[in-house]
mmCIF file of C-alpha atoms in Angstrom:
data_model
loop_
_atom_site.group_PDB
_atom_site.id
_atom_site.type_symbol
_atom_site.label_atom_id
_atom_site.label_comp_id
_atom_site.label_asym_id
_atom_site.label_seq_id
_atom_site.Cartn_x
_atom_site.Cartn_y
_atom_site.Cartn_z
ATOM 1 C CA GLN A 1 -35.043 35.339 9.569
ATOM 2 C CA GLN A 2 -35.925 34.164 13.078
ATOM 3 C CA PRO A 3 -33.416 31.806 14.753
ATOM 4 C CA VAL A 4 -34.686 28.510 16.132
ATOM 5 C CA GLN A 5 -34.189 27.693 19.796
ATOM 6 C CA SER A 6 -34.302 24.309 21.474
ATOM 7 C CA PRO A 7 -35.584 23.027 23.751
ATOM 8 C CA GLN A 8 -38.717 25.128 24.177
ATOM 9 C CA ALA A 9 -38.747 24.412 27.893
ATOM 10 C CA VAL A 10 -36.642 22.612 30.448
ATOM 11 C CA ILE A 11 -37.076 21.799 34.129
ATOM 12 C CA LEU A 12 -34.032 21.301 36.320
ATOM 13 C CA ARG A 13 -33.253 20.557 39.937
ATOM 14 C CA GLU A 14 -30.810 22.884 41.644
ATOM 15 C CA GLY A 15 -27.265 21.911 40.797
ATOM 16 C CA GLU A 16 -28.124 20.278 37.460
ATOM 17 C CA ASP A 17 -26.754 21.426 34.115
ATOM 18 C CA ALA A 18 -28.570 22.518 30.966
ATOM 19 C CA VAL A 19 -27.735 23.453 27.387
ATOM 20 C CA ILE A 20 -29.859 25.773 25.268
ATOM 21 C CA ASN A 21 -29.314 25.766 21.525
ATOM 22 C CA CYS A 22 -29.850 28.419 18.869
ATOM 23 C CA SER A 23 -29.552 27.888 15.132
ATOM 24 C CA SER A 24 -30.015 30.018 12.052
ATOM 25 C CA SER A 25 -30.487 29.298 8.367
ATOM 26 C CA LYS A 26 -28.416 32.318 7.354
ATOM 27 C CA ALA A 27 -24.826 33.389 7.919
ATOM 28 C CA LEU A 28 -24.392 35.141 11.236
ATOM 29 C CA TYR A 29 -22.243 38.041 12.315
ATOM 30 C CA SER A 30 -22.937 37.628 16.008
ATOM 31 C CA VAL A 31 -25.222 35.938 18.529
ATOM 32 C CA HIS A 32 -26.679 37.563 21.642
ATOM 33 C CA TRP A 33 -28.129 35.821 24.715
ATOM 34 C CA TYR A 34 -30.622 37.428 27.144
ATOM 35 C CA ARG A 35 -32.627 36.227 30.131
ATOM 36 C CA GLN A 36 -36.091 37.517 30.975
ATOM 37 C CA LYS A 37 -37.761 36.897 34.304
ATOM 38 C CA HIS A 38 -41.521 37.036 34.565
ATOM 39 C CA GLY A 39 -42.803 40.610 34.416
ATOM 40 C CA GLU A 40 -39.351 42.070 33.868
ATOM 41 C CA ALA A 41 -37.330 43.349 30.929
ATOM 42 C CA PRO A 42 -34.769 41.093 29.226
ATOM 43 C CA VAL A 43 -31.257 41.317 30.645
ATOM 44 C CA PHE A 44 -28.058 40.912 28.636
ATOM 45 C CA LEU A 45 -25.979 37.778 29.241
ATOM 46 C CA MET A 46 -23.473 37.450 26.404
ATOM 47 C CA ILE A 47 -22.477 38.351 22.856
ATOM 48 C CA LEU A 48 -20.483 35.975 20.687
ATOM 49 C CA LEU A 49 -18.894 37.428 17.570
ATOM 50 C CA LYS A 50 -17.367 36.007 14.410
ATOM 51 C CA GLY A 51 -13.737 35.289 15.009
ATOM 52 C CA GLY A 52 -14.227 34.054 18.540
ATOM 53 C CA GLU A 53 -14.564 37.248 20.573
ATOM 54 C CA GLN A 54 -17.007 37.075 23.463
ATOM 55 C CA LYS A 55 -18.442 39.743 25.746
ATOM 56 C CA GLY A 56 -20.504 39.003 28.780
ATOM 57 C CA HIS A 57 -20.779 37.744 32.298
ATOM 58 C CA GLU A 58 -17.866 35.667 33.547
ATOM 59 C CA LYS A 59 -20.127 33.005 35.004
ATOM 60 C CA ILE A 60 -21.927 32.415 31.706
ATOM 61 C CA SER A 61 -20.510 30.002 29.167
ATOM 62 C CA ALA A 62 -21.474 29.823 25.521
ATOM 63 C CA SER A 63 -20.183 28.722 22.151
ATOM 64 C CA PHE A 64 -20.626 29.931 18.566
ATOM 65 C CA ASN A 65 -20.036 27.704 15.561
ATOM 66 C CA GLU A 66 -19.864 30.126 12.653
ATOM 67 C CA LYS A 67 -19.810 27.449 9.962
ATOM 68 C CA LYS A 68 -22.897 25.709 11.305
ATOM 69 C CA GLN A 69 -24.564 29.014 12.238
ATOM 70 C CA GLN A 70 -25.265 27.660 15.692
ATOM 71 C CA SER A 71 -24.758 28.813 19.255
ATOM 72 C CA SER A 72 -25.211 27.086 22.582
ATOM 73 C CA LEU A 73 -25.608 28.492 26.092
ATOM 74 C CA TYR A 74 -24.281 26.338 28.923
ATOM 75 C CA LEU A 75 -25.820 26.642 32.381
ATOM 76 C CA THR A 76 -23.882 24.641 34.942
ATOM 77 C CA ALA A 77 -24.659 23.946 38.577
ATOM 78 C CA SER A 78 -27.986 25.722 38.140
ATOM 79 C CA GLN A 79 -29.397 27.925 40.881
ATOM 80 C CA LEU A 80 -32.973 28.972 41.571
ATOM 81 C CA SER A 81 -32.091 32.432 40.236
ATOM 82 C CA TYR A 82 -31.388 30.950 36.787
ATOM 83 C CA SER A 83 -35.120 30.473 36.228
ATOM 84 C CA GLY A 84 -36.566 32.536 33.418
ATOM 85 C CA THR A 85 -36.918 32.601 29.659
ATOM 86 C CA TYR A 86 -33.715 32.644 27.644
ATOM 87 C CA PHE A 87 -33.661 34.324 24.251
ATOM 88 C CA CYS A 88 -30.996 34.143 21.611
ATOM 89 C CA GLY A 89 -30.769 36.968 19.115
ATOM 90 C CA THR A 90 -28.909 36.859 15.831
ATOM 91 C CA VAL A 91 -27.369 39.567 13.688
ATOM 92 C CA GLY A 92 -26.927 38.714 10.029
ATOM 93 C CA GLY A 93 -24.438 41.425 9.140
ATOM 94 C CA SER A 94 -22.567 44.414 10.528
ATOM 95 C CA GLN A 95 -25.454 46.642 9.457
ATOM 96 C CA GLY A 96 -28.130 44.182 10.434
ATOM 97 C CA ASN A 97 -30.786 44.310 13.081
ATOM 98 C CA LEU A 98 -31.165 41.875 15.977
ATOM 99 C CA ILE A 99 -33.825 39.167 15.606
ATOM 100 C CA PHE A 100 -34.755 37.001 18.577
ATOM 101 C CA GLY A 101 -35.791 33.372 18.767
ATOM 102 C CA LYS A 102 -39.013 32.304 20.485
ATOM 103 C CA GLY A 103 -37.255 31.639 23.767
ATOM 104 C CA THR A 104 -36.502 28.708 26.061
ATOM 105 C CA LYS A 105 -38.300 28.614 29.395
ATOM 106 C CA LEU A 106 -36.036 27.341 32.154
ATOM 107 C CA SER A 107 -37.442 26.358 35.543
ATOM 108 C CA VAL A 108 -35.088 25.432 38.372
ATOM 109 C CA LYS A 109 -36.692 23.608 41.297
ATOM 110 C CA PRO A 110 -35.275 23.192 44.827
ATOM 111 C CA GLY B 1 -26.586 56.003 35.645
ATOM 112 C CA ALA B 2 -30.038 56.279 34.123
ATOM 113 C CA GLY B 3 -31.258 53.368 32.083
ATOM 114 C CA VAL B 4 -33.702 53.259 29.180
ATOM 115 C CA SER B 5 -36.909 55.032 30.124
ATOM 116 C CA GLN B 6 -40.283 54.336 28.518
ATOM 117 C CA SER B 7 -43.546 56.175 28.969
ATOM 118 C CA PRO B 8 -46.285 55.640 29.711
ATOM 119 C CA SER B 9 -45.750 52.401 31.608
ATOM 120 C CA ASN B 10 -49.377 51.456 30.998
ATOM 121 C CA LYS B 11 -51.834 52.639 28.381
ATOM 122 C CA VAL B 12 -55.436 51.628 27.958
ATOM 123 C CA THR B 13 -57.111 52.881 24.814
ATOM 124 C CA GLU B 14 -60.274 52.283 22.865
ATOM 125 C CA LYS B 15 -60.196 50.502 19.553
ATOM 126 C CA GLY B 16 -59.719 52.986 16.729
ATOM 127 C CA LYS B 17 -57.787 55.579 18.761
ATOM 128 C CA ASP B 18 -54.195 56.589 18.054
ATOM 129 C CA VAL B 19 -51.448 56.097 20.645
ATOM 130 C CA GLU B 20 -47.897 57.371 21.027
ATOM 131 C CA LEU B 21 -45.272 55.484 22.972
ATOM 132 C CA ARG B 22 -42.072 57.195 24.024
ATOM 133 C CA CYS B 23 -38.566 55.890 24.597
ATOM 134 C CA ASP B 24 -35.614 57.761 26.115
ATOM 135 C CA PRO B 25 -32.445 55.746 25.484
ATOM 136 C CA ILE B 26 -29.279 55.775 27.527
ATOM 137 C CA SER B 27 -27.362 58.957 26.771
ATOM 138 C CA GLY B 28 -24.768 58.440 24.043
ATOM 139 C CA HIS B 29 -26.283 55.239 22.704
ATOM 140 C CA THR B 30 -26.404 55.451 18.931
ATOM 141 C CA ALA B 31 -28.687 52.483 18.281
ATOM 142 C CA LEU B 32 -32.311 52.176 19.361
ATOM 143 C CA TYR B 33 -34.752 49.289 18.900
ATOM 144 C CA TRP B 34 -38.454 48.638 19.300
ATOM 145 C CA TYR B 35 -39.833 45.170 20.000
ATOM 146 C CA ARG B 36 -43.350 43.911 20.669
ATOM 147 C CA GLN B 37 -44.043 41.123 23.150
ATOM 148 C CA ARG B 38 -47.484 39.600 23.286
ATOM 149 C CA LEU B 39 -48.502 37.777 26.449
ATOM 150 C CA GLY B 40 -46.374 34.681 26.904
ATOM 151 C CA GLN B 41 -44.675 35.173 23.559
ATOM 152 C CA GLY B 42 -41.243 36.105 22.285
ATOM 153 C CA LEU B 43 -39.685 39.407 21.249
ATOM 154 C CA GLU B 44 -41.021 40.499 17.867
ATOM 155 C CA PHE B 45 -38.699 42.943 16.071
ATOM 156 C CA LEU B 46 -40.403 46.136 14.912
ATOM 157 C CA ILE B 47 -37.736 48.662 13.934
ATOM 158 C CA TYR B 48 -34.111 49.608 14.508
ATOM 159 C CA PHE B 49 -32.561 53.101 14.384
ATOM 160 C CA GLN B 50 -28.900 53.855 13.869
ATOM 161 C CA GLY B 51 -28.675 57.525 14.773
ATOM 162 C CA ASN B 52 -31.898 59.055 13.461
ATOM 163 C CA SER B 53 -32.151 56.695 10.487
ATOM 164 C CA ALA B 54 -33.997 53.406 10.296
ATOM 165 C CA PRO B 55 -32.089 51.081 7.914
ATOM 166 C CA ASP B 56 -34.796 48.429 8.185
ATOM 167 C CA LYS B 57 -38.515 49.131 8.627
ATOM 168 C CA SER B 58 -39.632 45.690 7.470
ATOM 169 C CA GLY B 59 -40.667 44.614 10.968
ATOM 170 C CA LEU B 60 -43.476 47.138 11.307
ATOM 171 C CA PRO B 61 -46.672 45.009 11.211
ATOM 172 C CA SER B 62 -48.739 47.379 9.066
ATOM 173 C CA ASP B 63 -48.904 50.942 7.795
ATOM 174 C CA ARG B 64 -50.743 51.856 11.004
ATOM 175 C CA PHE B 65 -47.369 51.650 12.760
ATOM 176 C CA SER B 66 -44.720 54.349 12.413
ATOM 177 C CA ALA B 67 -41.671 55.399 14.389
ATOM 178 C CA GLU B 68 -39.242 58.239 14.450
ATOM 179 C CA ARG B 69 -36.153 59.253 16.326
ATOM 180 C CA THR B 70 -34.869 62.775 16.735
ATOM 181 C CA GLY B 71 -31.617 64.272 17.972
ATOM 182 C CA GLU B 72 -30.152 60.784 18.112
ATOM 183 C CA SER B 73 -32.092 60.523 21.343
ATOM 184 C CA VAL B 74 -35.781 60.137 22.072
ATOM 185 C CA SER B 75 -37.938 57.914 19.883
ATOM 186 C CA THR B 76 -41.689 57.649 19.510
ATOM 187 C CA LEU B 77 -43.666 54.701 18.225
ATOM 188 C CA THR B 78 -47.093 55.684 16.930
ATOM 189 C CA ILE B 79 -49.935 53.270 16.349
ATOM 190 C CA GLN B 80 -52.887 54.676 14.442
ATOM 191 C CA ARG B 81 -56.428 53.314 14.560
ATOM 192 C CA THR B 82 -55.514 50.767 17.225
ATOM 193 C CA GLN B 83 -56.898 47.244 17.017
ATOM 194 C CA GLN B 84 -57.304 44.650 19.772
ATOM 195 C CA GLU B 85 -54.462 42.584 18.308
ATOM 196 C CA ASP B 86 -52.143 45.529 19.028
ATOM 197 C CA SER B 87 -52.439 44.765 22.765
ATOM 198 C CA ALA B 88 -48.965 43.822 23.974
ATOM 199 C CA VAL B 89 -45.938 45.103 25.850
ATOM 200 C CA TYR B 90 -43.837 47.369 23.651
ATOM 201 C CA LEU B 91 -40.182 47.219 24.625
ATOM 202 C CA CYS B 92 -37.527 49.736 23.677
ATOM 203 C CA ALA B 93 -33.810 49.015 23.901
ATOM 204 C CA SER B 94 -30.657 50.957 23.146
ATOM 205 C CA SER B 95 -27.048 50.016 22.558
ATOM 206 C CA LEU B 96 -23.830 52.003 22.452
ATOM 207 C CA ASN B 97 -22.941 50.956 18.923
ATOM 208 C CA ARG B 98 -24.295 48.781 16.142
ATOM 209 C CA PRO B 99 -26.083 45.576 17.224
ATOM 210 C CA HIS B 100 -23.453 43.175 15.957
ATOM 211 C CA ASN B 101 -21.139 43.889 18.885
ATOM 212 C CA SER B 102 -23.023 45.923 21.514
ATOM 213 C CA PRO B 103 -25.320 44.656 24.272
ATOM 214 C CA LEU B 104 -28.911 45.857 24.262
ATOM 215 C CA HIS B 105 -30.239 47.622 27.367
ATOM 216 C CA PHE B 106 -33.996 47.278 27.636
ATOM 217 C CA GLY B 107 -36.537 49.600 29.175
ATOM 218 C CA ASN B 108 -39.377 48.261 31.314
ATOM 219 C CA GLY B 109 -41.822 48.556 28.463
ATOM 220 C CA THR B 110 -45.219 50.092 27.822
ATOM 221 C CA ARG B 111 -48.139 47.739 28.380
ATOM 222 C CA LEU B 112 -50.778 48.633 25.793
ATOM 223 C CA THR B 113 -54.325 47.382 26.189
ATOM 224 C CA VAL B 114 -56.834 48.052 23.419
ATOM 225 C CA THR B 115 -60.434 47.613 24.525
#
């Protein structure tokens, strides 16, 4: 089942912070986060697993609430290069496939 | 090292024709995925392979779509009797292990246009 992302879009000024949320109606094994720039392929940002393990870029911050089946991506002191569409993907089990949300479009202005 | 390679990068076909899209994953990656992305839309899951097996084919939109993977390597996505609504970018991704704990590496996609 497709996770729900919010907000759908956000506009920031350089240096501002943003939070992107991802929620699921089913129990999750892990949550992935990817960023896609216009005309390019999605690029991996982070994986958050049950039990608290995280894998990803040091400058990216995220949380995973297993009980609430929710994850949040924290973008602080935003830069122009942060612009793009952010997708969360959820895995419902160790054998499960990866289903993405509809994406959150982030625009950072000078 | 080499990333995920997809071919062709662009394909224009007439309605009703069959097309084959190819994906070469990163060497040693056991998992392979196909997604469809319509213009301005999200990533629609099509199919996932673990080795040469597809545990879940439920994402394939219709029986016109099929996919296979051989040698735990290359995969082909075949669309028969193409329709205009099949126009989209088809993205392939691979990961070292199962999706619950391995990052996906995406190819640049095949842009399919059905006229």
